[in-house]
Amino acid sequence: MSSSGLLFVVSAPSGTGKTTVVEQLVKIVPTLEMSRSYTSRPPRSNERDGVDYNFVSRQEFEERIARGDFLEYADVFGNYYGTGKAETEARLASGRDLVLVIDVQGARQVRERRPGTVGIFVLPPSFQVLEHRLRGRSQDPEAAIQRRLATARSEVSAVSEYDYVVINDELDRCVTELRGIVLAERARRDRRANVIVPIAKTFQ
Ligand code: 5GP
């Protein structure tokens, strides 16, 4: 897959607030967009199809897997989640940078297929804070909370696979730090060839 835009993957344990953080980030950074995933999970009461996710049936998801429609996909908490390959390619090809908010299994697949991908891991301040947030926000039964906490332990152990780590202790601070990462990645010399060459010519 060749493209001109930059691809970022953001992972974090469920309850860390990564979606909120990335939603804020794309509001303040021009030409940075958030990808919309497909999922076979049913929508929650506050979610809308085509906005929060593209909600599809399990069968449709499996048909899409068979067609090779996904850049990555994973089974998370018993439901499928995946990133559409064609829409990702089209958005990157148009020069926009894209953020995928995906789990660690999906992030591994993306890194393998696109070696230039920038990985960012968002950590909660502690396990105890994560547990408190999960219990506070959700109507989920205890078993579901326990499952998310167990997954969180194994996800945090994958932190060393990522290029950057930010702590979500305070929303604004965390968003500012993420913005710094995006701007720094955009300024890397190897990604600025199209700017360097014309300027360098004026010096000849
Ligand atoms: P939720 O059901 O709470 O919206 O999301 C559950 C988990 O699925 C989160 O860890 C989220 O990052 C992950 N997820 C959301 N979209 C995708 C995706 O497209 N691919 C993968 N691999 N994981 C995703």
Tab-separated table of C-alpha atoms and ligand atoms in Angstrom:
chain	number	residue	atom	x	y	z
A	1	MET	CA	0.000	0.000	0.000
A	2	SER	CA	1.664	3.237	-1.042
A	3	SER	CA	0.417	6.567	0.215
A	4	SER	CA	1.368	10.090	1.056
A	5	GLY	CA	-0.461	10.466	4.380
A	6	LEU	CA	0.891	9.298	7.731
A	7	LEU	CA	-0.755	6.456	9.573
A	8	PHE	CA	-0.977	6.461	13.382
A	9	VAL	CA	-2.306	3.625	15.515
A	10	VAL	CA	-3.451	4.403	19.038
A	11	SER	CA	-4.041	1.558	21.488
A	12	ALA	CA	-4.986	1.568	25.143
A	13	PRO	CA	-6.833	-0.645	27.569
A	14	SER	CA	-10.608	-0.299	27.469
A	15	GLY	CA	-11.612	2.537	29.837
A	16	THR	CA	-8.472	4.600	29.334
A	17	GLY	CA	-10.408	7.239	27.419
A	18	LYS	CA	-8.481	6.864	24.169
A	19	THR	CA	-11.455	7.590	21.926
A	20	THR	CA	-12.221	10.887	23.706
A	21	VAL	CA	-8.559	11.860	23.543
A	22	VAL	CA	-8.293	11.121	19.811
A	23	GLU	CA	-11.605	12.887	19.079
A	24	GLN	CA	-10.144	16.023	20.700
A	25	LEU	CA	-6.852	15.557	18.866
A	26	VAL	CA	-8.387	15.490	15.381
A	27	LYS	CA	-10.338	18.660	16.202
A	28	ILE	CA	-7.164	20.660	16.818
A	29	VAL	CA	-4.774	19.180	14.234
A	30	PRO	CA	-5.584	20.108	10.603
A	31	THR	CA	-5.657	17.312	8.004
A	32	LEU	CA	-5.619	14.628	10.685
A	33	GLU	CA	-8.620	12.335	10.657
A	34	MET	CA	-9.908	9.459	12.740
A	35	SER	CA	-10.807	6.234	11.009
A	36	ARG	CA	-14.241	4.695	11.479
A	37	SER	CA	-14.077	0.966	12.187
A	38	TYR	CA	-16.445	-1.837	11.310
A	39	THR	CA	-17.778	-3.957	14.157
A	40	SER	CA	-20.172	-6.836	14.666
A	41	ARG	CA	-20.924	-5.544	18.183
A	42	PRO	CA	-24.458	-4.192	18.570
A	43	PRO	CA	-24.617	-0.392	19.000
A	44	ARG	CA	-24.872	1.023	22.524
A	45	SER	CA	-27.816	3.346	23.185
A	46	ASN	CA	-25.747	6.494	22.535
A	47	GLU	CA	-24.031	5.216	19.370
A	48	ARG	CA	-24.983	5.833	15.748
A	49	ASP	CA	-24.260	3.718	12.708
A	50	GLY	CA	-21.846	5.430	10.344
A	51	VAL	CA	-20.713	7.820	13.076
A	52	ASP	CA	-19.211	5.820	15.937
A	53	TYR	CA	-18.767	2.629	13.953
A	54	ASN	CA	-20.049	0.968	10.817
A	55	PHE	CA	-22.237	-1.607	12.533
A	56	VAL	CA	-22.607	-4.835	10.554
A	57	SER	CA	-23.825	-8.347	11.310
A	58	ARG	CA	-21.392	-11.124	12.180
A	59	GLN	CA	-22.164	-12.729	8.862
A	60	GLU	CA	-21.447	-9.569	6.888
A	61	PHE	CA	-18.214	-9.092	8.817
A	62	GLU	CA	-17.119	-12.646	7.945
A	63	GLU	CA	-17.968	-12.064	4.277
A	64	ARG	CA	-15.791	-8.948	4.347
A	65	ILE	CA	-12.939	-10.947	5.925
A	66	ALA	CA	-13.260	-13.566	3.155
A	67	ARG	CA	-13.115	-10.819	0.498
A	68	GLY	CA	-9.942	-9.410	2.054
A	69	ASP	CA	-11.652	-6.077	2.756
A	70	PHE	CA	-9.785	-5.358	5.996
A	71	LEU	CA	-6.393	-3.781	6.575
A	72	GLU	CA	-6.632	-5.446	9.992
A	73	TYR	CA	-9.284	-7.046	12.124
A	74	ALA	CA	-9.511	-8.739	15.510
A	75	ASP	CA	-11.884	-10.457	17.850
A	76	VAL	CA	-12.142	-8.239	20.928
A	77	PHE	CA	-14.377	-9.286	23.834
A	78	GLY	CA	-16.186	-11.766	21.547
A	79	ASN	CA	-17.005	-9.308	18.751
A	80	TYR	CA	-15.243	-8.523	15.505
A	81	TYR	CA	-13.640	-5.121	14.937
A	82	GLY	CA	-11.800	-4.121	11.785
A	83	THR	CA	-10.425	-1.303	9.638
A	84	GLY	CA	-11.535	-1.083	6.000
A	85	LYS	CA	-8.602	-1.359	3.628
A	86	ALA	CA	-10.010	0.578	0.660
A	87	GLU	CA	-11.196	3.604	2.674
A	88	THR	CA	-7.896	3.748	4.567
A	89	GLU	CA	-5.903	3.685	1.329
A	90	ALA	CA	-8.116	6.322	-0.291
A	91	ARG	CA	-7.835	8.747	2.622
A	92	LEU	CA	-4.058	8.353	2.899
A	93	ALA	CA	-3.642	8.684	-0.864
A	94	SER	CA	-5.471	12.016	-0.715
A	95	GLY	CA	-2.715	13.273	1.577
A	96	ARG	CA	-4.575	13.241	4.875
A	97	ASP	CA	-3.065	11.678	7.974
A	98	LEU	CA	-5.143	9.036	9.665
A	99	VAL	CA	-5.481	7.746	13.243
A	100	LEU	CA	-6.725	4.225	13.893
A	101	VAL	CA	-7.933	3.609	17.447
A	102	ILE	CA	-7.528	-0.144	17.600
A	103	ASP	CA	-6.525	-2.933	19.954
A	104	VAL	CA	-3.012	-4.392	20.215
A	105	GLN	CA	-3.773	-7.360	17.916
A	106	GLY	CA	-4.922	-5.024	15.152
A	107	ALA	CA	-1.978	-2.683	15.715
A	108	ARG	CA	0.433	-5.601	15.162
A	109	GLN	CA	-1.202	-6.407	11.811
A	110	VAL	CA	-1.044	-2.781	10.666
A	111	ARG	CA	2.627	-2.423	11.632
A	112	GLU	CA	3.428	-5.597	9.715
A	113	ARG	CA	1.613	-4.442	6.583
A	114	ARG	CA	2.712	-0.821	6.771
A	115	PRO	CA	6.180	-0.540	8.339
A	116	GLY	CA	6.040	3.290	8.519
A	117	THR	CA	3.084	3.224	10.910
A	118	VAL	CA	3.548	5.260	14.095
A	119	GLY	CA	2.352	3.440	17.217
A	120	ILE	CA	1.137	5.346	20.271
A	121	PHE	CA	0.080	3.677	23.503
A	122	VAL	CA	-2.149	5.522	25.967
A	123	LEU	CA	-1.720	4.399	29.556
A	124	PRO	CA	-4.089	5.121	32.425
A	125	PRO	CA	-2.315	6.499	35.527
A	126	SER	CA	-2.656	3.103	37.275
A	127	PHE	CA	-4.593	-0.153	37.264
A	128	GLN	CA	-6.674	1.152	40.186
A	129	VAL	CA	-7.666	4.299	38.286
A	130	LEU	CA	-8.647	2.185	35.262
A	131	GLU	CA	-10.793	-0.089	37.420
A	132	HIS	CA	-12.483	2.926	38.981
A	133	ARG	CA	-13.210	4.448	35.538
A	134	LEU	CA	-14.567	1.179	34.144
A	135	ARG	CA	-16.940	0.746	37.062
A	136	GLY	CA	-18.004	4.379	36.967
A	137	ARG	CA	-18.842	4.587	33.286
A	138	SER	CA	-20.421	1.304	32.457
A	139	GLN	CA	-23.677	-0.457	32.890
A	140	ASP	CA	-21.718	-3.642	32.171
A	141	PRO	CA	-22.150	-6.666	34.436
A	142	GLU	CA	-19.313	-7.528	36.819
A	143	ALA	CA	-18.125	-10.399	34.583
A	144	ALA	CA	-17.659	-8.016	31.656
A	145	ILE	CA	-15.700	-5.575	33.821
A	146	GLN	CA	-13.468	-8.404	35.061
A	147	ARG	CA	-12.865	-9.489	31.456
A	148	ARG	CA	-11.887	-5.958	30.435
A	149	LEU	CA	-9.508	-5.715	33.402
A	150	ALA	CA	-7.881	-9.054	32.550
A	151	THR	CA	-7.463	-7.914	28.924
A	152	ALA	CA	-6.017	-4.621	30.188
A	153	ARG	CA	-3.247	-6.485	31.997
A	154	SER	CA	-2.162	-8.296	28.840
A	155	GLU	CA	-2.539	-5.166	26.650
A	156	VAL	CA	-0.302	-3.109	28.934
A	157	SER	CA	2.380	-5.760	28.580
A	158	ALA	CA	2.468	-4.921	24.829
A	159	VAL	CA	3.476	-1.299	25.487
A	160	SER	CA	7.077	-1.947	24.362
A	161	GLU	CA	5.815	-2.573	20.792
A	162	TYR	CA	4.820	1.100	20.453
A	163	ASP	CA	6.925	4.136	19.477
A	164	TYR	CA	5.348	6.577	21.933
A	165	VAL	CA	3.579	6.396	25.290
A	166	VAL	CA	1.298	9.034	26.779
A	167	ILE	CA	-0.472	8.951	30.135
A	168	ASN	CA	-4.133	9.940	30.204
A	169	ASP	CA	-4.154	11.564	33.640
A	170	GLU	CA	-5.656	14.841	32.436
A	171	LEU	CA	-7.456	15.189	29.106
A	172	ASP	CA	-6.023	18.506	27.867
A	173	ARG	CA	-2.464	17.627	28.809
A	174	CYS	CA	-2.742	14.240	27.117
A	175	VAL	CA	-4.181	15.770	23.915
A	176	THR	CA	-1.398	18.392	23.847
A	177	GLU	CA	1.212	15.657	24.116
A	178	LEU	CA	-0.402	13.655	21.307
A	179	ARG	CA	-0.462	16.775	19.128
A	180	GLY	CA	3.272	17.158	19.771
A	181	ILE	CA	3.866	13.597	18.582
A	182	VAL	CA	1.888	14.124	15.370
A	183	LEU	CA	3.672	17.392	14.580
A	184	ALA	CA	7.097	15.876	15.294
A	185	GLU	CA	6.367	12.899	13.042
A	186	ARG	CA	5.260	15.237	10.254
A	187	ALA	CA	8.533	17.159	10.575
A	188	ARG	CA	10.803	14.137	10.150
A	189	ARG	CA	13.370	14.839	7.440
A	190	ASP	CA	12.544	11.724	5.446
A	191	ARG	CA	8.910	12.855	5.223
A	192	ARG	CA	9.765	16.392	4.166
A	193	ALA	CA	11.551	15.630	0.891
A	194	ASN	CA	8.847	17.412	-1.105
A	195	VAL	CA	9.459	20.593	0.919
A	196	ILE	CA	13.243	20.330	1.213
A	197	VAL	CA	13.974	19.898	-2.501
A	198	PRO	CA	12.308	23.118	-3.753
A	199	ILE	CA	13.779	25.170	-0.894
A	200	ALA	CA	17.240	23.658	-1.420
A	201	LYS	CA	17.010	24.610	-5.114
A	202	THR	CA	16.631	28.276	-4.200
A	203	PHE	CA	20.045	28.038	-2.503
A	204	GLN	CA	21.830	26.804	-5.609
B	1	5GP	P1	-15.652	-0.817	22.232
B	1	5GP	O1	-16.545	-2.003	22.054
B	1	5GP	O2	-15.510	-0.446	23.690
B	1	5GP	O3	-16.068	0.342	21.365
B	1	5GP	O4	-14.189	-1.236	21.737
B	1	5GP	C1	-13.566	-2.360	22.248
B	1	5GP	C2	-12.137	-2.477	21.745
B	1	5GP	O5	-12.087	-2.662	20.338
B	1	5GP	C3	-11.258	-1.250	22.039
B	1	5GP	O6	-10.033	-1.697	22.601
B	1	5GP	C4	-11.013	-0.673	20.679
B	1	5GP	O7	-9.754	-0.026	20.584
B	1	5GP	C5	-11.037	-1.887	19.807
B	1	5GP	N1	-11.304	-1.540	18.415
B	1	5GP	C6	-12.165	-0.607	17.936
B	1	5GP	N2	-12.133	-0.569	16.597
B	1	5GP	C7	-11.206	-1.482	16.208
B	1	5GP	C8	-10.707	-1.912	14.931
B	1	5GP	O8	-11.082	-1.438	13.869
B	1	5GP	N3	-9.773	-2.901	14.937
B	1	5GP	C9	-9.315	-3.453	16.093
B	1	5GP	N4	-8.359	-4.397	15.988
B	1	5GP	N5	-9.745	-3.077	17.305
B	1	5GP	C10	-10.686	-2.106	17.364
